[in-house]
mmCIF file with all atom_site columns, C-alpha atoms in Angstrom:
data_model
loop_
_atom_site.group_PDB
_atom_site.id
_atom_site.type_symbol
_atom_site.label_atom_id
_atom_site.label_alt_id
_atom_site.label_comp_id
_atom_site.label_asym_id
_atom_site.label_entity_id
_atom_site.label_seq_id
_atom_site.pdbx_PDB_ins_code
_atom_site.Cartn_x
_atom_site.Cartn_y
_atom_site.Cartn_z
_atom_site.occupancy
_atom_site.B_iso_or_equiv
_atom_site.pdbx_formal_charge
_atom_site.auth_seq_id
_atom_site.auth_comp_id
_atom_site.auth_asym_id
_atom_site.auth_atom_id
_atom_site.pdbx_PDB_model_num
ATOM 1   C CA . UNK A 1 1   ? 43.515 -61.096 2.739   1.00 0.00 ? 29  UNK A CA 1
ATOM 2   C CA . UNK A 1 2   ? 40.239 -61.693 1.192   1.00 0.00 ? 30  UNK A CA 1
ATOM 3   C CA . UNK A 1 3   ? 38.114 -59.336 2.495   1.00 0.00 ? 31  UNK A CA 1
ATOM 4   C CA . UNK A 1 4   ? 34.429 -60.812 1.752   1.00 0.00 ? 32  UNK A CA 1
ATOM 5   C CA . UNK A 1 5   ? 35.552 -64.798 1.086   1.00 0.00 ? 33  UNK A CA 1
ATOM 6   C CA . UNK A 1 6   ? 32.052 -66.646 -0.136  1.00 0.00 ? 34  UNK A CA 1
ATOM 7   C CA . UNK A 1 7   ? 30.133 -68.274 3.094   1.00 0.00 ? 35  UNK A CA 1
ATOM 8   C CA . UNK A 1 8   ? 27.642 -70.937 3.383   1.00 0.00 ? 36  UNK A CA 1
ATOM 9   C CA . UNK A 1 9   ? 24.843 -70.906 5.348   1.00 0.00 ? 37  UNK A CA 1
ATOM 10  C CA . UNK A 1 10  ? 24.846 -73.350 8.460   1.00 0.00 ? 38  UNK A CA 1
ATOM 11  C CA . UNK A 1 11  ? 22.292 -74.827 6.800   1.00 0.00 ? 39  UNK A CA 1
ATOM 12  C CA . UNK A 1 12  ? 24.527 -76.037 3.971   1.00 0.00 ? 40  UNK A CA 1
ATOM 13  C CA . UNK A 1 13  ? 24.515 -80.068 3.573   1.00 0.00 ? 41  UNK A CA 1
ATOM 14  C CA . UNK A 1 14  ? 27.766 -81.785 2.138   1.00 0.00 ? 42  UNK A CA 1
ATOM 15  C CA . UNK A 1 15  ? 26.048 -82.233 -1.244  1.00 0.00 ? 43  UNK A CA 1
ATOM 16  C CA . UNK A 1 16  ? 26.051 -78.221 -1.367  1.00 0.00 ? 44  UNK A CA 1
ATOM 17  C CA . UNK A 1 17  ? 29.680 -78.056 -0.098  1.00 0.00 ? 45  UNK A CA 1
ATOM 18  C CA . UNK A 1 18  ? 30.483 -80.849 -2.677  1.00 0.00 ? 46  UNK A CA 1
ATOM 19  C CA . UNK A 1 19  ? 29.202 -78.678 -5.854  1.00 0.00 ? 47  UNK A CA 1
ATOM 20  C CA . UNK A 1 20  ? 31.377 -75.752 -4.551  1.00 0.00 ? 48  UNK A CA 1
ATOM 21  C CA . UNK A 1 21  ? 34.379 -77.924 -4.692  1.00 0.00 ? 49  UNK A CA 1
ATOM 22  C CA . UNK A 1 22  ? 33.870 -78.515 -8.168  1.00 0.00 ? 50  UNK A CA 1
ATOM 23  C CA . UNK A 1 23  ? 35.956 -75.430 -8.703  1.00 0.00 ? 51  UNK A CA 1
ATOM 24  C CA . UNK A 1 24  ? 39.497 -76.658 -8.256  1.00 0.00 ? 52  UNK A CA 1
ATOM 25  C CA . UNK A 1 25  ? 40.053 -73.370 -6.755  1.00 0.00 ? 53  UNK A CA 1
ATOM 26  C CA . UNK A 1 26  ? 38.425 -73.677 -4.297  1.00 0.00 ? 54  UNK A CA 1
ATOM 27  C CA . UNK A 1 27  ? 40.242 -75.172 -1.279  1.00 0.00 ? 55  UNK A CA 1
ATOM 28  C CA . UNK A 1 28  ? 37.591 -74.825 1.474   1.00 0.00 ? 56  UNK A CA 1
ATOM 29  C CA . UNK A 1 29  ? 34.324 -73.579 2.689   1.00 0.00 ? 57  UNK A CA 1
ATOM 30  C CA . UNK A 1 30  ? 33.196 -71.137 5.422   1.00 0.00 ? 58  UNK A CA 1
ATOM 31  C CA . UNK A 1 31  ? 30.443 -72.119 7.328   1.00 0.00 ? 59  UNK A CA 1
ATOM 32  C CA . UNK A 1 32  ? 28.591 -69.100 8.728   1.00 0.00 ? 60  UNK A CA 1
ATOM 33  C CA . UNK A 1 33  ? 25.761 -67.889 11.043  1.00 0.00 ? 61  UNK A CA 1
ATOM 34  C CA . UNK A 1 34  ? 25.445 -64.181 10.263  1.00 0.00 ? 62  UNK A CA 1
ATOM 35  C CA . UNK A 1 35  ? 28.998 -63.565 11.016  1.00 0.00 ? 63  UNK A CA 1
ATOM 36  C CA . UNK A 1 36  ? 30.293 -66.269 13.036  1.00 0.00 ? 64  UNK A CA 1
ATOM 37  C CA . UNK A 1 37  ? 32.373 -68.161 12.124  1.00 0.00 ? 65  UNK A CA 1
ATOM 38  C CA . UNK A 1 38  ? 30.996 -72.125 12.520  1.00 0.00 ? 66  UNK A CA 1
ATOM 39  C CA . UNK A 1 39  ? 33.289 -74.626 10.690  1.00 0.00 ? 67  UNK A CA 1
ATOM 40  C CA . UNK A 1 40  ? 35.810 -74.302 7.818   1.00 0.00 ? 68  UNK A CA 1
ATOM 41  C CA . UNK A 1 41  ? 35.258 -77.632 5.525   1.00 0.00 ? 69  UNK A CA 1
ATOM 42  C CA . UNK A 1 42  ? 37.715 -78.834 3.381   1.00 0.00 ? 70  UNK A CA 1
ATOM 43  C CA . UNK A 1 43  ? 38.021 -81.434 0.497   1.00 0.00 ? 71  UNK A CA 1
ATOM 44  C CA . UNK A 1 44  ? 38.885 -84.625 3.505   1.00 0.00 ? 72  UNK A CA 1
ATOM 45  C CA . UNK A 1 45  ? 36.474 -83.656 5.384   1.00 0.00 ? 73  UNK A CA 1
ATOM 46  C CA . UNK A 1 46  ? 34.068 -84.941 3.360   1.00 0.00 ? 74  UNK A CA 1
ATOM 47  C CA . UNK A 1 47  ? 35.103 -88.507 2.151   1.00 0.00 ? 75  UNK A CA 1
ATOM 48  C CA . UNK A 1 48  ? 32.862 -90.835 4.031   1.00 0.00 ? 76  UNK A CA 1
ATOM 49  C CA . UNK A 1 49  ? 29.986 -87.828 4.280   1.00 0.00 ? 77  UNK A CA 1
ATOM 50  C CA . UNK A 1 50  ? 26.055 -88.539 3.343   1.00 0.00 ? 78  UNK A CA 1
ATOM 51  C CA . UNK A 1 51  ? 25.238 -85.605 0.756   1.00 0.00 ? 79  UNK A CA 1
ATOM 52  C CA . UNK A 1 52  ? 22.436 -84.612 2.856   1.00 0.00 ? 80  UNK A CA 1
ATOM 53  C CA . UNK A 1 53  ? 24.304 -84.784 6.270   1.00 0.00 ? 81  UNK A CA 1
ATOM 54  C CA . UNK A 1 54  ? 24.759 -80.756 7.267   1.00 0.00 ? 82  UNK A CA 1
ATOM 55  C CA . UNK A 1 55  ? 28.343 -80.218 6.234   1.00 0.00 ? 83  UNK A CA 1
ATOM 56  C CA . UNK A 1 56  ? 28.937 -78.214 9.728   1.00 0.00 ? 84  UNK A CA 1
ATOM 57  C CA . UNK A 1 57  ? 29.398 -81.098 11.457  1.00 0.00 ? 85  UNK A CA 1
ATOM 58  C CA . UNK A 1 58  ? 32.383 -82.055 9.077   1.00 0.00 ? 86  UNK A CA 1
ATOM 59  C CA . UNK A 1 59  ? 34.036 -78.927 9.191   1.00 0.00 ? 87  UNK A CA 1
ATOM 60  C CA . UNK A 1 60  ? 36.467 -77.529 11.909  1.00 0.00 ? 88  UNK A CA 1
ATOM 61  C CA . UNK A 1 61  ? 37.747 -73.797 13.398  1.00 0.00 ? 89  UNK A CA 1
ATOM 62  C CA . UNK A 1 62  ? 41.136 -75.544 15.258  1.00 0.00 ? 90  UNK A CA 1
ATOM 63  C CA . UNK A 1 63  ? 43.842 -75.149 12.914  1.00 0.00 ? 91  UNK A CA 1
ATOM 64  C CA . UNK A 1 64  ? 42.016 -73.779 10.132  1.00 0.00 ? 92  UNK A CA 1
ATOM 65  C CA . UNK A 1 65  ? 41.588 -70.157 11.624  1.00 0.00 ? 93  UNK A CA 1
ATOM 66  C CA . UNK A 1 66  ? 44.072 -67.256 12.680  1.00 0.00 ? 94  UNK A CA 1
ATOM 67  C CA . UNK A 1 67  ? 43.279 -64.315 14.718  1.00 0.00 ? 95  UNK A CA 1
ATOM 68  C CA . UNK A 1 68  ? 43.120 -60.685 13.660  1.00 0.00 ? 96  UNK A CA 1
ATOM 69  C CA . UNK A 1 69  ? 46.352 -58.881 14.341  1.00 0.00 ? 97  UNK A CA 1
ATOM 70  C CA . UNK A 1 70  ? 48.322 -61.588 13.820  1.00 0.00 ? 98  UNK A CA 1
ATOM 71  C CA . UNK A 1 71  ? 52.065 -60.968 12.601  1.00 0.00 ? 99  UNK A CA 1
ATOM 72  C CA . UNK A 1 72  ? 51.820 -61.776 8.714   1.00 0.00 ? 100 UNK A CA 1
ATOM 73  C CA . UNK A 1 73  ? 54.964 -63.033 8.579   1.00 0.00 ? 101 UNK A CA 1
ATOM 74  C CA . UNK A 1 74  ? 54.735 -65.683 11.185  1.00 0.00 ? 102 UNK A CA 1
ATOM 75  C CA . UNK A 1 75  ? 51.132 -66.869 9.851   1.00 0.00 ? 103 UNK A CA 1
ATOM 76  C CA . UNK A 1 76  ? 52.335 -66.961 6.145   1.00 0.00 ? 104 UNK A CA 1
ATOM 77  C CA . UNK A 1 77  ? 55.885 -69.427 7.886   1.00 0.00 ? 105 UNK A CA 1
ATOM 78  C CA . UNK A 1 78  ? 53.635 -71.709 9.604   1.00 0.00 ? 106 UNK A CA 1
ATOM 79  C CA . UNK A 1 79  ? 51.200 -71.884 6.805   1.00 0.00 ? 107 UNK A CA 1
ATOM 80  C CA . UNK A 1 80  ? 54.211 -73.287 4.841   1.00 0.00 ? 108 UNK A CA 1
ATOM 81  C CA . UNK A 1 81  ? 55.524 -75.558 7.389   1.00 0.00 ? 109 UNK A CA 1
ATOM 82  C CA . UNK A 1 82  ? 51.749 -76.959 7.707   1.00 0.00 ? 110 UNK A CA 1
ATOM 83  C CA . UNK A 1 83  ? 51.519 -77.019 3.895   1.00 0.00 ? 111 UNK A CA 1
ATOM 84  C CA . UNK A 1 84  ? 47.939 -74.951 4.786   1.00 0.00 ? 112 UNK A CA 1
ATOM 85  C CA . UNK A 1 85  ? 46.913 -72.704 1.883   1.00 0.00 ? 113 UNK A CA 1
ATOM 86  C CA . UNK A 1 86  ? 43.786 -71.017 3.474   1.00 0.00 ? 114 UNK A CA 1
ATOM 87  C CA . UNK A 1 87  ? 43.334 -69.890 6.756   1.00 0.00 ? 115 UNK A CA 1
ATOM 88  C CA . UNK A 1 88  ? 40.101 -68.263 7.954   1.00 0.00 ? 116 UNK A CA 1
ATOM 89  C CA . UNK A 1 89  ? 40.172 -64.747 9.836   1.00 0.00 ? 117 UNK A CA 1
ATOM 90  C CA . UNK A 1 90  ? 38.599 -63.958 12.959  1.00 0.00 ? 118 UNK A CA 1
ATOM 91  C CA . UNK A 1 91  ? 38.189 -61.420 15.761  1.00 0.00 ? 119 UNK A CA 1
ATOM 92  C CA . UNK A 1 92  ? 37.818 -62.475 19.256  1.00 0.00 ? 120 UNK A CA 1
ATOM 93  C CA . UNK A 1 93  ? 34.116 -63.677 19.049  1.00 0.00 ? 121 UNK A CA 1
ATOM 94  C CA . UNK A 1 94  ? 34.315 -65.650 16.020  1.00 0.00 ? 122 UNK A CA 1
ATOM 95  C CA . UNK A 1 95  ? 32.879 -63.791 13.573  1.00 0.00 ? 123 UNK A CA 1
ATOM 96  C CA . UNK A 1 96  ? 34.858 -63.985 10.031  1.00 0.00 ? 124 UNK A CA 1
ATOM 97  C CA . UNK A 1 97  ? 36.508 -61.262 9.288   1.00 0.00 ? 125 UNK A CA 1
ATOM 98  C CA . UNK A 1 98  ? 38.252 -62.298 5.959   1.00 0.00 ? 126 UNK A CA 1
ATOM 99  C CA . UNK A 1 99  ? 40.070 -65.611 4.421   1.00 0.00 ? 127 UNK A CA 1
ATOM 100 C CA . UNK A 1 100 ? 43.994 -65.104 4.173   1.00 0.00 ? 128 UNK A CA 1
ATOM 101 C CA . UNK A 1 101 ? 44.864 -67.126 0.743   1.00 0.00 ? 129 UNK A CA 1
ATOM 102 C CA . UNK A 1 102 ? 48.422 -68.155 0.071   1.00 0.00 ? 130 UNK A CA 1
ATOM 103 C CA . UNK A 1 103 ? 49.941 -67.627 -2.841  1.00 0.00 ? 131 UNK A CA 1
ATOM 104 C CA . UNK A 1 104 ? 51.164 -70.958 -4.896  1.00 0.00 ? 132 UNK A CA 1
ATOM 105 C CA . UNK A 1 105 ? 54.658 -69.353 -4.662  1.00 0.00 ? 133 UNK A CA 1
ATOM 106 C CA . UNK A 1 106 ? 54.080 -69.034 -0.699  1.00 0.00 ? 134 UNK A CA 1
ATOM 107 C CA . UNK A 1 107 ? 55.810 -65.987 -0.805  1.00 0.00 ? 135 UNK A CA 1
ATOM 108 C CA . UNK A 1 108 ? 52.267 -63.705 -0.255  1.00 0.00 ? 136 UNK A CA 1
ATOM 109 C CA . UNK A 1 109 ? 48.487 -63.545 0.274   1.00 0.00 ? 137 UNK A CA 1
ATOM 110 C CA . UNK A 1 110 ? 45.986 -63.044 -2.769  1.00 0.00 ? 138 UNK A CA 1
ATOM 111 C CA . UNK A 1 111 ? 44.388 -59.910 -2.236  1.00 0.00 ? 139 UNK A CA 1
ATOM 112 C CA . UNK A 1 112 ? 40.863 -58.791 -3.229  1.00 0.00 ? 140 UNK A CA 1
ATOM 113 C CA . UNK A 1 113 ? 41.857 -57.500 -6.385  1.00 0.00 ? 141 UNK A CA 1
ATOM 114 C CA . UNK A 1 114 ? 43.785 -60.595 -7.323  1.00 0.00 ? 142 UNK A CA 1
ATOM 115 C CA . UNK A 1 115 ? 40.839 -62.305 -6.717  1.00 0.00 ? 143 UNK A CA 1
ATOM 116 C CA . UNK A 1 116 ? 38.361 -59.591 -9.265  1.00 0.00 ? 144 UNK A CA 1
ATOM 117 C CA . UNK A 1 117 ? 41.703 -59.787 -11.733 1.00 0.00 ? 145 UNK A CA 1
ATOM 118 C CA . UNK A 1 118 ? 41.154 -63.805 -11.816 1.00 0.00 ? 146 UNK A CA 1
ATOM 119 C CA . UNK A 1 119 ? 36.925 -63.853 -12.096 1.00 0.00 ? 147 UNK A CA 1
ATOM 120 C CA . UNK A 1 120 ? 37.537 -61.155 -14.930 1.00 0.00 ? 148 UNK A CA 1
ATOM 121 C CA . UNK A 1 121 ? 40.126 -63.536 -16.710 1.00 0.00 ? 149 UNK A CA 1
ATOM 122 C CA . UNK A 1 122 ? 37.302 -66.206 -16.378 1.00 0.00 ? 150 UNK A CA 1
ATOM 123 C CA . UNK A 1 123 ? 34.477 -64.376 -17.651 1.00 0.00 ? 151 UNK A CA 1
ATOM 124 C CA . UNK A 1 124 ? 36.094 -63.394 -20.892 1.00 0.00 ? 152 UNK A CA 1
ATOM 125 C CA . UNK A 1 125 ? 37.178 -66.857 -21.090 1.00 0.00 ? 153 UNK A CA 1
ATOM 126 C CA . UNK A 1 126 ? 34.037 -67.542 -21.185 1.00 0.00 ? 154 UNK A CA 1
ATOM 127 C CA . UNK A 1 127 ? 32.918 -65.397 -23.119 1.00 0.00 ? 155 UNK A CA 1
ATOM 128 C CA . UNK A 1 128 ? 35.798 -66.311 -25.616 1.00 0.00 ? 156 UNK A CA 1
ATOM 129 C CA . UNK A 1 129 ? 34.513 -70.205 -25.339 1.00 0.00 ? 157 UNK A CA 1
ATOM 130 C CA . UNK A 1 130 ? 30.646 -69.248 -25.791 1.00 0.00 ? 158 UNK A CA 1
ATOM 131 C CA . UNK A 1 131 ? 31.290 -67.839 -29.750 1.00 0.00 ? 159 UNK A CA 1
ATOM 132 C CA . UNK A 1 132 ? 33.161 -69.036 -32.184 1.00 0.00 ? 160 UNK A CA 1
ATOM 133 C CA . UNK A 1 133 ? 35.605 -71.483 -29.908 1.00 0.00 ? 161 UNK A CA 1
ATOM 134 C CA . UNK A 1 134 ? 32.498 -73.463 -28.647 1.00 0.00 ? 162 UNK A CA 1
ATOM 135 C CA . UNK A 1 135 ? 31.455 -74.229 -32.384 1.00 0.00 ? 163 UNK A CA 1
ATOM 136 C CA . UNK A 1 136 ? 34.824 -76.485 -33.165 1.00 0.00 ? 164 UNK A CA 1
ATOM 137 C CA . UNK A 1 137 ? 35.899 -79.230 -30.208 1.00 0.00 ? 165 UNK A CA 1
ATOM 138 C CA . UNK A 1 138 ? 39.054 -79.853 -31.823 1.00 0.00 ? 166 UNK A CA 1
ATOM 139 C CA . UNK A 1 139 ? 41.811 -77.948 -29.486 1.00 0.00 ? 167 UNK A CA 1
ATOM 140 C CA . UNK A 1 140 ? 44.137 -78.485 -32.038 1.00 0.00 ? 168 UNK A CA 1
ATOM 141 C CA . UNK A 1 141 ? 41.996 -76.839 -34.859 1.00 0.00 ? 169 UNK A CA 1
ATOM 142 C CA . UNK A 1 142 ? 41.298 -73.892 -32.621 1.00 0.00 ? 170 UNK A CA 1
ATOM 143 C CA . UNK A 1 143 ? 44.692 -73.341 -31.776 1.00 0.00 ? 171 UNK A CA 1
ATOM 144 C CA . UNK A 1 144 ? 45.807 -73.524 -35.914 1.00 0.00 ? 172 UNK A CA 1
ATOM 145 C CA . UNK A 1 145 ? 42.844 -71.152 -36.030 1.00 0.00 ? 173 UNK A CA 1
ATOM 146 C CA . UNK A 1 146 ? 44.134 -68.377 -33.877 1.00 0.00 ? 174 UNK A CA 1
ATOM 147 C CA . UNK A 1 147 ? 47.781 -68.655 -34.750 1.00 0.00 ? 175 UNK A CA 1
ATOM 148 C CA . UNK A 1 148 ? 46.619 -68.176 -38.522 1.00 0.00 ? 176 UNK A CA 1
ATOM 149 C CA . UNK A 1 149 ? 44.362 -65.482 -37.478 1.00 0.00 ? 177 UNK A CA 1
ATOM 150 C CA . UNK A 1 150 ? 47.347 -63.827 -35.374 1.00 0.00 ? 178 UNK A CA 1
ATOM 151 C CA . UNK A 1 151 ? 50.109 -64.113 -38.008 1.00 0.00 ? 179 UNK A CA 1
ATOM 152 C CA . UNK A 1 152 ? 47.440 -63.188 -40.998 1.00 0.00 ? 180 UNK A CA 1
ATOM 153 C CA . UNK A 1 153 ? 46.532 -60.002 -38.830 1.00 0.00 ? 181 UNK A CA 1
ATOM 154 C CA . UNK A 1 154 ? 50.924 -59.343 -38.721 1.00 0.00 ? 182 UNK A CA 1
ATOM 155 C CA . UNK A 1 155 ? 51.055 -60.058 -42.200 1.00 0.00 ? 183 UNK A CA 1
ATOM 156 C CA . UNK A 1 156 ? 48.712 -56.549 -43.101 1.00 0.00 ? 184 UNK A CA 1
#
């Protein structure tokens, strides 16, 4: 389980909900006040939406949430058999208590250090595309580039 899954306000509209879905891996949004839980929005949700209509409103808790305590097991069979990759977490007043995320394999959850593992991989990604990679727009050339570079460095 994700343990702190990003939130947006209740104040969010769907133009703010659409910019976070920009990330392809991203598969829904948490709605929050404070803690509570208010509506978890997903990509559908949205398709005949004004951007400035509060995306609340769009969202839903039936079907998109899962108690604490739940048996693992059972969640992560019906997840498959719903084809449901996120599920939000709650305790017994709605407040969030984490975001279960199943793996593309379907045979686990992501955990919080999955999640650091993948944000490092895209920061020095990043960091890889804002030197020398960002200078030439030809994949091709950068990938003749780096193999060179690789088998030069073998060659030593």
């Amino acid at each position: 389980m994700i343990s702190s899954p990003k939130t947006m306000a209740a104040t969010a509209t769907v133009a703010h909900v659409r910019d976070e879905f920009q990330d392809d891996h991203v598969h829904c949004v948490l709605i929050v006040d404070g803690d509570v839980l208010l509506a978890v929005v997903e990509r559908p949700d949205l398709t005949d939406a004004g951007p400035e209509e509060p995306a609340v409103s769009r969202g839903r808790l039936r079907g998109r949430t899962v108690a604490a305590g739940e048996d693992l097991e059972q969640v992560r069979l019906a997840m498959l058999d719903q084809r449901r990759r996120r599920l939000a977490v709650v305790d017994d007043r709605e407040a969030l208590m984490g975001l279960l995320c199943l793996k593309r394999t379907g045979r686990g959850f992501c955990s919080d250090a999955d999640v650091r593992a993948r944000a490092a991989e895209r920061e020095g990604l990043a960091r890889l595309s804002d030197s020398w990679l960002c200078r030439d727009r030809d994949l091709g050339a950068r990938a003749t580039a780096l193999t060179g570079a690789v088998q030069a460095s073998g060659d030593a």
